[in-house]
């Protein structure tokens, strides 16, 4: 088991290294492919007053003319030991983990990420709890009562849930619940530590709309998984032992049916933690997704790179956790 | 043991007070297990599948009944039916199953569940797929033991180790924490038997317990079952298509075809004086070591019948070499099970003398 975990950890680290290299490479190449010279990039960084000395200074400070590997090395160094930017005589110290500065606002990208992360995490984790509970429960009941009215109704709803885009359900729910029925104020993010109640109140609509989409998927997955496992020989054995049907369903059936769902859940949650772009945009929440969007639309490369790296990290960490959970759940995996 | 019987008496009283009134002639039988006119039908989109259609037999404690027949003859459906494992929503079960004075077909699901695992247990064909891959072997035995016995986990664990030792698993105190995939095939089947026997069931149903095993392991498992039967004095129903296994272990044999019993008798009757052409076919298709290699096996022609659309008359008539001898009676009328000799019953239209003549002149010399 310990060897298995160590092996997974090593793989995760290797994956992170590859992801950083690839993303950095893409962001290094993108401006070149778009026909922008390093002068253009430096000009964007400078803003209004563009002077030849200024351009040269910025290029030297950010190392824009350095070769790819040198720049990548500095980027990696920045993450682990920090980086120093020299602009003429002034030296800016960027402590580790340093992801550079926004071309636009000149703020450290890492601070921006820290600032935005709680919003995204609140949305993602709350929705995840909702959709797991709802999706799995509905899926199990549907499987056990296959062909019943409940099964048909919930599976139709699930189909609708999967097909309806987030921005549609989100906007409709804001319009209906906040504007027409006035049940809730229009969502605006509040810090959890300030007041958990307003925090939850603001998040409830994004949670529900996001969870609706995922719960639909998970309900269908759980249903299919349960239908399969409940036909297994070991379920018959469990019944033959005289176990009450509830124990048979939960401890023998659901236990097996849930394991593949853990895998998908790890991927979904990892991606969502990196930014629920559509949800954040629909509800105007300033999370990582919006930061990413801003970074891309404003060609703010360090920001876009930073968010991408963060997403990559979350997906890999979530997958690592899933792999370990999987080994805990299924003893046969530990051998592999 | 005394405690267990008290429990059963309680349940019997419960059962008689709540059970719906059965047919007028339904009195508790004297046999330990008695199945009367058992019918298990499955309604499907294509029609009614009559997997078991009017099956009756008895079994005493300490005795073994072998049920043989081809795939689809209703053997496994019968065994699952006795344990009440058919989903009541998609199976129609009728008839009577009396286990130690308690009727099971009319009993509530909860009543039957309480008997399952404690008074009647089952060993399945494929021990790998029949054990939960995520739980240790010990956990699965402990689980079976603790449903029916109010004991601590520690006591149950000791019992599980004890059971594993009794079925011949070396170092059971260590193997108890292994997962099924860490056991070999034979060991898994032993563990499965340990699990089935953990509550000292008086009826043990073994559904092709050796089919998935090596021949050498098969013999060990059969020996084990025989020894355990002597020790626990349990009744065993051995379901198989392997006549060798049946001959080895059984006292009585029931030959099934198309969901019905075609021949029923002692091992001696069925092996040395079989009366039904289908039984002849089964015996003829069994390879034997004491015969010349050059002699061909005599397979039964054709395929098992569809249970939705059984042939009219005797279900075996399209495959029977002697059906013509009756002037069409075999295709018109379903033969009843009749005594060919005391305790030896057969369902065939052929006259008894004719059957004996065919057996003596045509079949026996070729076996």
Coordinates of N, CA and C in Angstrom, one line a residue, chain A residues 86-305:
Chain A
X86 N 15.0 43.0 -12.0 CA 15.8 44.2 -12.0 C 15.3 45.1 -13.0
X87 N 15.0 46.3 -12.6 CA 14.6 47.4 -13.6 C 15.4 48.6 -13.3
X88 N 16.4 48.7 -14.1 CA 17.4 49.8 -13.8 C 18.1 49.5 -12.5
X89 N 17.9 50.4 -11.6 CA 18.5 50.3 -10.3 C 17.6 49.6 -9.3
X90 N 16.3 49.7 -9.6 CA 15.4 49.1 -8.6 C 15.3 47.6 -8.8
X91 N 15.2 46.9 -7.6 CA 15.1 45.4 -7.7 C 13.8 45.0 -7.0
X92 N 12.9 44.3 -7.7 CA 11.7 43.8 -7.1 C 11.9 42.4 -6.7
X93 N 11.7 42.1 -5.5 CA 11.8 40.8 -4.9 C 10.5 40.1 -5.0
X94 N 10.4 38.9 -5.7 CA 9.2 38.2 -5.8 C 9.4 36.9 -5.1
X95 N 8.9 36.8 -3.9 CA 9.2 35.6 -3.0 C 8.5 34.3 -3.6
X96 N 9.1 33.2 -3.3 CA 8.5 31.9 -3.7 C 7.2 31.7 -3.0
X97 N 6.2 31.1 -3.6 CA 6.1 30.7 -5.0 C 5.8 31.9 -5.9
X98 N 6.7 32.2 -6.8 CA 6.5 33.3 -7.6 C 6.0 32.9 -9.0
X99 N 4.9 33.4 -9.5 CA 4.4 33.1 -10.8 C 4.5 34.4 -11.7
X100 N 5.3 35.3 -11.3 CA 5.4 36.5 -12.1 C 4.3 37.6 -11.7
X101 N 4.3 38.6 -12.5 CA 3.4 39.7 -12.2 C 2.5 39.9 -13.4
X102 N 1.2 40.3 -13.0 CA 0.3 40.6 -14.1 C 0.8 41.7 -15.0
X103 N 0.7 41.5 -16.3 CA 1.1 42.6 -17.2 C 0.2 43.8 -17.0
X104 N -1.0 43.6 -16.6 CA -2.0 44.7 -16.5 C -1.9 45.5 -15.2
X105 N -2.0 44.7 -14.1 CA -2.2 45.4 -12.8 C -0.9 45.4 -12.0
X106 N 0.1 44.7 -12.5 CA 1.4 44.6 -11.9 C 1.4 44.0 -10.5
X107 N 0.2 43.2 -10.2 CA 0.2 42.5 -9.0 C 0.8 41.2 -9.1
X108 N 1.4 40.6 -8.0 CA 1.9 39.2 -8.2 C 0.8 38.3 -8.5
X109 N 1.0 37.4 -9.5 CA 0.0 36.5 -9.9 C -0.4 35.5 -8.8
X110 N 0.5 35.2 -8.0 CA 0.2 34.2 -6.9 C -0.8 34.9 -5.9
X111 N -0.6 36.2 -5.6 CA -1.5 36.8 -4.7 C -2.9 36.9 -5.4
X112 N -3.0 37.1 -6.7 CA -4.3 37.2 -7.4 C -5.0 35.8 -7.2
X113 N -4.2 34.7 -7.4 CA -4.8 33.4 -7.3 C -5.3 33.2 -5.8
X114 N -4.5 33.6 -4.8 CA -4.9 33.4 -3.5 C -6.2 34.2 -3.2
X115 N -6.3 35.3 -3.8 CA -7.4 36.2 -3.6 C -8.7 35.6 -4.2
X116 N -8.5 35.0 -5.4 CA -9.7 34.4 -6.1 C -10.1 33.0 -5.7
X117 N -9.1 32.3 -5.2 CA -9.4 30.9 -4.9 C -10.6 30.6 -4.0
X118 N -10.8 31.3 -2.9 CA -11.9 31.0 -2.0 C -13.2 31.1 -2.7
X119 N -13.4 32.0 -3.6 CA -14.7 32.1 -4.3 C -14.9 30.8 -5.1
X120 N -13.9 30.4 -5.9 CA -14.1 29.2 -6.7 C -14.2 27.9 -5.8
X121 N -13.4 27.9 -4.8 CA -13.5 26.7 -3.9 C -14.9 26.6 -3.3
X122 N -15.4 27.7 -2.8 CA -16.7 27.7 -2.2 C -17.8 27.2 -3.2
X123 N -17.7 27.7 -4.4 CA -18.7 27.2 -5.4 C -18.5 25.7 -5.7
X124 N -17.3 25.3 -5.9 CA -17.0 24.0 -6.4 C -17.4 23.0 -5.3
X125 N -16.9 23.2 -4.0 CA -17.0 22.2 -3.0 C -18.5 22.1 -2.6
X126 N -19.2 23.3 -2.4 CA -20.6 23.2 -2.1 C -21.4 22.5 -3.1
X127 N -21.2 22.8 -4.4 CA -21.9 22.1 -5.4 C -21.6 20.6 -5.4
X128 N -20.3 20.3 -5.2 CA -19.9 18.9 -5.2 C -20.7 18.1 -4.2
X129 N -20.8 18.6 -2.9 CA -21.5 17.9 -1.9 C -22.9 17.7 -2.3
X130 N -23.5 18.7 -2.9 CA -24.9 18.6 -3.3 C -25.1 17.6 -4.4
X131 N -24.2 17.7 -5.4 CA -24.5 16.8 -6.6 C -24.2 15.3 -6.3
X132 N -23.2 15.1 -5.4 CA -22.9 13.7 -5.0 C -24.0 13.1 -4.3
X133 N -24.5 13.9 -3.3 CA -25.7 13.4 -2.5 C -26.9 13.1 -3.4
X134 N -27.2 14.1 -4.1 CA -28.5 14.0 -4.9 C -28.3 13.0 -6.0
X135 N -27.2 13.1 -6.8 CA -26.9 12.2 -7.9 C -26.9 10.7 -7.5
X136 N -26.2 10.4 -6.4 CA -26.0 9.0 -6.0 C -27.4 8.5 -5.5
X137 N -28.0 9.3 -4.7 CA -29.3 8.8 -4.1 C -30.3 8.6 -5.2
X138 N -30.4 9.5 -6.1 CA -31.4 9.3 -7.2 C -31.0 8.1 -8.0
X139 N -29.7 8.0 -8.3 CA -29.3 6.9 -9.2 C -29.6 5.5 -8.5
X140 N -29.3 5.4 -7.2 CA -29.6 4.2 -6.5 C -31.1 3.8 -6.5
X141 N -31.9 4.8 -6.2 CA -33.3 4.5 -6.1 C -33.8 4.2 -7.5
X142 N -33.3 4.9 -8.6 CA -33.8 4.6 -9.9 C -33.4 3.1 -10.3
X143 N -32.2 2.7 -9.9 CA -31.7 1.4 -10.3 C -32.6 0.3 -9.6
X144 N -32.9 0.6 -8.3 CA -33.6 -0.4 -7.5 C -35.1 -0.5 -8.0
X145 N -35.6 0.6 -8.5 CA -37.0 0.6 -8.9 C -37.0 0.9 -10.4
X146 N -36.2 0.1 -11.1 CA -36.1 0.2 -12.5 C -37.4 0.1 -13.2
X147 N -37.7 1.1 -14.1 CA -39.0 1.0 -14.9 C -40.1 1.7 -14.1
X148 N -39.9 2.1 -12.9 CA -41.0 2.7 -12.1 C -41.2 4.2 -12.6
X149 N -42.2 4.8 -12.1 CA -42.5 6.2 -12.4 C -41.3 7.1 -12.0
X150 N -40.8 6.8 -10.7 CA -39.7 7.6 -10.2 C -38.5 7.4 -11.1
X151 N -38.2 6.2 -11.6 CA -37.0 6.0 -12.5 C -37.2 6.8 -13.7
X152 N -38.4 6.7 -14.4 CA -38.5 7.4 -15.6 C -38.5 8.9 -15.5
X153 N -39.2 9.4 -14.4 CA -39.2 10.8 -14.2 C -37.8 11.4 -13.9
X154 N -37.0 10.7 -13.0 CA -35.7 11.2 -12.7 C -34.8 11.1 -13.8
X155 N -34.9 10.0 -14.6 CA -34.0 9.9 -15.7 C -34.3 10.9 -16.8
X156 N -35.6 11.3 -17.0 CA -35.9 12.3 -17.9 C -35.3 13.7 -17.4
X157 N -35.5 13.9 -16.1 CA -35.0 15.1 -15.5 C -33.5 15.2 -15.7
X158 N -32.8 14.0 -15.6 CA -31.4 13.9 -15.7 C -31.0 14.3 -17.1
X159 N -31.7 13.8 -18.1 CA -31.4 14.1 -19.5 C -31.5 15.6 -19.7
X160 N -32.6 16.2 -19.1 CA -32.7 17.6 -19.3 C -31.5 18.3 -18.6
X161 N -31.2 17.8 -17.4 CA -30.1 18.4 -16.7 C -28.8 18.4 -17.5
X162 N -28.5 17.3 -18.1 CA -27.3 17.2 -18.9 C -27.3 18.1 -20.1
X163 N -28.5 18.2 -20.7 CA -28.6 19.0 -22.0 C -28.7 20.5 -21.8
X164 N -29.3 20.9 -20.7 CA -29.4 22.4 -20.5 C -28.1 23.0 -20.1
X165 N -27.7 24.0 -20.9 CA -26.4 24.7 -20.5 C -26.5 25.5 -19.2
X166 N -25.4 25.6 -18.6 CA -25.3 26.2 -17.3 C -25.8 27.7 -17.3
X167 N -25.4 28.4 -18.4 CA -25.7 29.8 -18.4 C -27.2 30.0 -18.6
X168 N -27.9 29.0 -19.2 CA -29.3 29.1 -19.3 C -30.0 28.9 -18.0
X169 N -29.7 27.7 -17.3 CA -30.3 27.4 -16.0 C -30.0 28.5 -15.0
X170 N -28.7 29.0 -15.0 CA -28.3 30.0 -14.1 C -29.0 31.3 -14.3
X171 N -29.1 31.8 -15.5 CA -29.8 33.0 -15.7 C -31.3 32.9 -15.4
X172 N -31.9 31.8 -15.8 CA -33.3 31.6 -15.6 C -33.6 31.6 -14.1
X173 N -32.7 30.9 -13.3 CA -32.9 30.8 -11.9 C -32.7 32.2 -11.2
X174 N -31.8 33.0 -11.7 CA -31.6 34.3 -11.1 C -32.9 35.1 -11.4
X175 N -33.3 35.1 -12.7 CA -34.5 35.9 -13.1 C -35.7 35.5 -12.2
X176 N -35.9 34.1 -12.1 CA -37.1 33.6 -11.5 C -37.0 33.8 -10.0
X177 N -36.0 33.4 -9.4 CA -35.9 33.4 -7.9 C -35.6 34.7 -7.3
X178 N -34.6 35.4 -7.9 CA -34.2 36.7 -7.3 C -35.0 37.9 -7.8
X179 N -35.4 37.9 -9.1 CA -36.1 39.0 -9.6 C -37.6 38.9 -9.5
X180 N -38.2 37.8 -9.9 CA -39.6 37.6 -9.9 C -40.2 37.3 -8.5
X181 N -39.6 36.2 -7.9 CA -40.2 35.7 -6.7 C -39.5 36.4 -5.5
X182 N -38.4 37.0 -5.7 CA -37.7 37.7 -4.7 C -37.4 36.9 -3.4
X183 N -37.1 35.6 -3.7 CA -36.9 34.7 -2.5 C -35.4 34.9 -2.0
X184 N -34.5 35.3 -2.9 CA -33.1 35.5 -2.5 C -32.7 36.8 -3.1
X185 N -31.7 37.5 -2.4 CA -31.1 38.6 -3.1 C -30.2 38.2 -4.2
X186 N -29.9 39.0 -5.2 CA -29.1 38.7 -6.3 C -27.7 38.2 -5.7
X187 N -27.2 37.1 -6.1 CA -26.0 36.5 -5.5 C -24.8 37.5 -5.6
X188 N -24.2 37.7 -4.5 CA -23.0 38.5 -4.4 C -22.1 37.8 -3.4
X189 N -20.8 37.6 -3.8 CA -20.0 36.8 -2.9 C -19.6 37.5 -1.6
X190 N -19.7 36.7 -0.5 CA -19.3 37.2 0.8 C -18.3 36.2 1.4
X191 N -17.4 36.8 2.2 CA -16.4 35.9 2.8 C -17.1 35.0 3.8
X192 N -16.6 33.7 3.8 CA -17.2 32.7 4.7 C -16.9 33.1 6.1
X193 N -15.7 33.7 6.4 CA -15.4 34.0 7.8 C -16.1 35.2 8.3
X194 N -16.5 36.1 7.4 CA -17.3 37.3 7.8 C -18.6 36.8 8.4
X195 N -19.3 36.0 7.6 CA -20.7 35.6 8.0 C -21.1 34.4 7.2
X196 N -21.0 33.2 7.8 CA -21.3 32.0 7.0 C -22.7 32.0 6.4
X197 N -23.6 32.6 7.1 CA -25.0 32.6 6.6 C -25.1 33.3 5.3
X198 N -24.6 34.6 5.2 CA -24.7 35.3 4.0 C -23.9 34.6 2.9
X199 N -22.7 34.0 3.3 CA -21.9 33.3 2.4 C -22.7 32.2 1.7
X200 N -23.4 31.4 2.5 CA -24.2 30.3 2.0 C -25.4 30.8 1.2
X201 N -26.0 31.9 1.7 CA -27.1 32.5 0.9 C -26.8 32.9 -0.5
X202 N -25.6 33.5 -0.5 CA -25.1 34.0 -1.9 C -24.8 32.9 -2.8
X203 N -24.4 31.8 -2.2 CA -23.9 30.7 -3.0 C -24.9 29.7 -3.4
X204 N -26.1 29.8 -2.8 CA -27.0 28.7 -2.9 C -27.5 28.5 -4.4
X205 N -27.7 29.6 -5.1 CA -28.1 29.5 -6.5 C -27.0 28.9 -7.4
X206 N -25.8 29.4 -7.3 CA -24.7 28.8 -8.1 C -24.6 27.3 -7.7
X207 N -24.7 27.0 -6.5 CA -24.5 25.6 -6.1 C -25.6 24.7 -6.8
X208 N -26.8 25.2 -6.7 CA -27.9 24.4 -7.2 C -27.8 24.2 -8.7
X209 N -27.6 25.3 -9.4 CA -27.5 25.2 -10.8 C -26.4 24.4 -11.3
X210 N -25.2 24.5 -10.6 CA -24.1 23.7 -11.0 C -24.3 22.2 -10.6
X211 N -24.9 22.0 -9.4 CA -25.1 20.7 -9.0 C -26.1 20.0 -9.9
X212 N -27.1 20.7 -10.4 CA -28.1 20.1 -11.3 C -27.5 19.5 -12.5
X213 N -26.5 20.2 -13.1 CA -25.8 19.7 -14.2 C -25.1 18.4 -13.9
X214 N -24.3 18.4 -12.8 CA -23.5 17.3 -12.5 C -24.3 16.1 -11.9
X215 N -25.3 16.5 -11.0 CA -26.1 15.5 -10.4 C -26.8 14.6 -11.5
X216 N -27.2 15.3 -12.6 CA -27.8 14.6 -13.7 C -26.9 13.5 -14.2
X217 N -25.7 13.9 -14.4 CA -24.7 12.9 -14.9 C -24.4 11.8 -13.9
X218 N -24.3 12.2 -12.6 CA -23.9 11.2 -11.6 C -25.1 10.2 -11.4
X219 N -26.3 10.8 -11.5 CA -27.5 9.9 -11.3 C -27.5 8.8 -12.4
X220 N -27.2 9.2 -13.6 CA -27.2 8.2 -14.7 C -26.0 7.2 -14.5
X221 N -24.9 7.7 -14.1 CA -23.7 6.8 -13.8 C -24.0 5.9 -12.7
X222 N -24.6 6.4 -11.6 CA -24.8 5.5 -10.4 C -25.9 4.5 -10.8
X223 N -26.9 4.9 -11.5 CA -27.9 4.0 -11.9 C -27.3 2.8 -12.7
X224 N -26.5 3.2 -13.7 CA -25.9 2.1 -14.6 C -25.0 1.2 -13.7
X225 N -24.2 1.8 -12.8 CA -23.3 1.0 -12.0 C -24.1 0.1 -11.1
X226 N -25.2 0.6 -10.5 CA -25.9 -0.2 -9.5 C -26.6 -1.4 -10.3
X227 N -27.2 -1.1 -11.4 CA -27.8 -2.1 -12.2 C -26.9 -3.2 -12.5
X228 N -25.6 -2.9 -12.8 CA -24.6 -3.9 -13.1 C -24.2 -4.7 -11.8
X229 N -23.9 -3.9 -10.8 CA -23.4 -4.7 -9.6 C -24.5 -5.5 -8.9
X230 N -25.8 -5.0 -9.0 CA -26.8 -5.8 -8.3 C -27.1 -7.1 -9.0
X231 N -26.5 -7.3 -10.2 CA -26.7 -8.6 -10.9 C -25.5 -9.5 -10.7
X232 N -24.5 -9.0 -9.9 CA -23.3 -9.8 -9.7 C -23.5 -11.0 -8.8
X233 N -22.7 -12.0 -9.0 CA -22.8 -13.2 -8.2 C -22.7 -13.0 -6.7
X234 N -21.8 -12.0 -6.3 CA -21.6 -11.8 -4.9 C -22.7 -11.2 -4.2
X235 N -23.6 -10.5 -5.0 CA -24.8 -10.0 -4.4 C -25.8 -11.1 -4.1
X236 N -25.8 -12.1 -4.9 CA -26.6 -13.3 -4.7 C -26.1 -14.0 -3.4
X237 N -24.8 -14.1 -3.3 CA -24.2 -14.7 -2.1 C -24.6 -13.9 -0.9
X238 N -24.5 -12.6 -0.9 CA -24.9 -11.8 0.2 C -26.3 -12.1 0.6
X239 N -27.2 -12.2 -0.3 CA -28.6 -12.5 0.0 C -28.7 -13.9 0.6
X240 N -27.9 -14.8 0.0 CA -28.0 -16.2 0.5 C -27.5 -16.3 1.9
X241 N -26.7 -15.4 2.3 CA -26.2 -15.4 3.7 C -27.3 -15.0 4.7
X242 N -28.4 -14.4 4.1 CA -29.5 -13.9 4.9 C -29.3 -12.5 5.4
X243 N -28.5 -11.7 4.7 CA -28.3 -10.3 5.0 C -29.6 -9.6 4.7
X244 N -30.0 -8.6 5.5 CA -31.2 -7.8 5.2 C -30.9 -7.0 3.9
X245 N -32.0 -6.8 3.1 CA -31.8 -6.2 1.7 C -31.1 -4.9 1.8
X246 N -31.3 -4.1 2.9 CA -30.6 -2.8 2.9 C -29.1 -3.0 3.0
X247 N -28.7 -3.9 3.8 CA -27.2 -4.2 3.9 C -26.7 -4.6 2.6
X248 N -27.5 -5.5 1.9 CA -27.0 -6.0 0.6 C -26.8 -4.8 -0.3
X249 N -27.8 -3.9 -0.3 CA -27.7 -2.8 -1.3 C -26.5 -1.8 -0.9
X250 N -26.4 -1.4 0.3 CA -25.4 -0.4 0.7 C -24.0 -1.0 0.8
X251 N -23.9 -2.1 1.6 CA -22.5 -2.5 1.8 C -21.9 -3.4 0.7
X252 N -22.8 -4.1 0.0 CA -22.3 -4.9 -1.1 C -22.5 -4.3 -2.5
X253 N -23.7 -3.7 -2.7 CA -24.0 -3.2 -4.0 C -23.3 -1.8 -4.2
X254 N -23.7 -0.9 -3.4 CA -23.3 0.5 -3.6 C -21.8 0.6 -3.4
X255 N -21.2 -0.1 -2.5 CA -19.7 -0.1 -2.3 C -19.0 -0.4 -3.6
X256 N -19.5 -1.3 -4.4 CA -18.8 -1.6 -5.7 C -19.2 -0.6 -6.7
X257 N -20.5 -0.2 -6.7 CA -20.9 0.7 -7.8 C -20.3 2.1 -7.6
X258 N -19.9 2.5 -6.4 CA -19.4 3.8 -6.2 C -17.9 4.0 -6.7
X259 N -17.2 2.9 -6.7 CA -15.7 3.1 -7.0 C -15.5 3.8 -8.3
X260 N -16.1 3.4 -9.4 CA -15.8 4.1 -10.6 C -16.3 5.6 -10.6
X261 N -17.3 5.8 -9.7 CA -17.8 7.2 -9.6 C -16.7 8.1 -8.9
X262 N -16.0 7.5 -8.0 CA -14.9 8.2 -7.3 C -13.9 8.8 -8.4
X263 N -13.6 8.0 -9.4 CA -12.6 8.4 -10.4 C -13.1 9.6 -11.1
X264 N -14.4 9.5 -11.6 CA -14.9 10.7 -12.3 C -15.0 11.9 -11.4
X265 N -15.4 11.6 -10.2 CA -15.5 12.7 -9.2 C -14.2 13.5 -9.1
X266 N -13.1 12.7 -9.0 CA -11.8 13.3 -8.8 C -11.5 14.3 -10.0
X267 N -11.8 13.8 -11.2 CA -11.5 14.7 -12.4 C -12.4 15.9 -12.4
X268 N -13.7 15.7 -12.1 CA -14.6 16.8 -12.1 C -14.2 17.9 -11.1
X269 N -14.0 17.4 -9.9 CA -13.7 18.4 -8.8 C -12.4 19.1 -9.1
X270 N -11.4 18.4 -9.6 CA -10.1 19.0 -9.9 C -10.3 20.1 -10.9
X271 N -11.0 19.8 -12.0 CA -11.3 20.8 -13.0 C -12.0 22.0 -12.5
X272 N -13.1 21.7 -11.7 CA -13.9 22.8 -11.1 C -13.1 23.7 -10.2
X273 N -12.2 23.1 -9.4 CA -11.4 23.9 -8.5 C -10.5 24.9 -9.3
X274 N -10.2 24.5 -10.5 CA -9.4 25.4 -11.3 C -10.2 26.6 -11.9
X275 N -11.5 26.6 -11.6 CA -12.3 27.7 -12.1 C -13.5 27.2 -12.8
X276 N -14.7 27.6 -12.2 CA -15.9 27.2 -12.8 C -16.3 28.4 -13.7
X277 N -15.7 28.4 -14.9 CA -15.7 29.6 -15.7 C -17.1 30.1 -16.0
X278 N -18.0 29.2 -16.5 CA -19.3 29.6 -16.9 C -20.1 30.0 -15.7
X279 N -20.0 29.2 -14.6 CA -20.8 29.6 -13.4 C -20.4 30.9 -12.9
X280 N -19.1 31.2 -12.8 CA -18.6 32.4 -12.2 C -19.1 33.6 -13.1
X281 N -19.0 33.4 -14.4 CA -19.5 34.4 -15.3 C -21.0 34.7 -15.2
X282 N -21.7 33.6 -15.2 CA -23.2 33.7 -15.1 C -23.6 34.5 -13.9
X283 N -23.0 34.2 -12.7 CA -23.4 34.8 -11.5 C -22.5 36.0 -11.1
X284 N -21.5 36.4 -12.0 CA -20.6 37.5 -11.8 C -19.9 37.3 -10.5
X285 N -19.3 36.1 -10.3 CA -18.4 35.9 -9.1 C -17.0 36.0 -9.5
X286 N -16.2 36.8 -8.8 CA -14.8 36.9 -9.2 C -13.9 35.8 -8.7
X287 N -14.0 34.7 -9.4 CA -13.2 33.5 -9.0 C -12.1 33.3 -10.0
X288 N -11.5 32.1 -9.9 CA -10.4 31.7 -10.7 C -10.8 31.7 -12.2
X289 N -12.0 31.2 -12.4 CA -12.4 31.1 -13.8 C -12.5 32.5 -14.5
X290 N -13.0 33.5 -13.8 CA -13.0 34.8 -14.3 C -11.6 35.4 -14.5
X291 N -10.7 35.1 -13.6 CA -9.4 35.5 -13.6 C -8.7 35.0 -14.9
X292 N -9.0 33.7 -15.2 CA -8.5 33.0 -16.4 C -9.0 33.8 -17.6
X293 N -10.3 34.0 -17.6 CA -10.9 34.7 -18.7 C -10.3 36.0 -19.0
X294 N -10.1 36.8 -17.9 CA -9.5 38.1 -18.0 C -8.1 38.0 -18.6
X295 N -7.3 37.0 -18.0 CA -6.0 36.8 -18.4 C -5.9 36.6 -19.9
X296 N -6.8 35.8 -20.5 CA -6.8 35.4 -21.9 C -7.2 36.6 -22.7
X297 N -8.4 37.2 -22.4 CA -8.9 38.3 -23.2 C -8.0 39.5 -23.2
X298 N -7.3 39.7 -22.2 CA -6.4 40.9 -22.1 C -5.0 40.5 -22.4
X299 N -4.8 39.3 -22.9 CA -3.4 38.8 -23.2 C -2.5 39.0 -22.1
X300 N -3.0 38.8 -20.9 CA -2.2 38.9 -19.7 C -1.5 37.6 -19.4
X301 N -0.4 37.3 -20.1 CA 0.1 35.9 -20.1 C 0.4 35.4 -18.7
X302 N 1.1 36.1 -17.8 CA 1.4 35.5 -16.5 C 0.2 35.0 -15.8
X303 N -0.9 35.8 -15.9 CA -2.1 35.5 -15.2 C -2.7 34.2 -15.8
X304 N -2.9 34.2 -17.1 CA -3.4 33.0 -17.7 C -2.6 31.7 -17.4
X305 N -1.3 31.9 -17.5 CA -0.3 30.8 -17.1 C -0.5 30.4 -15.7

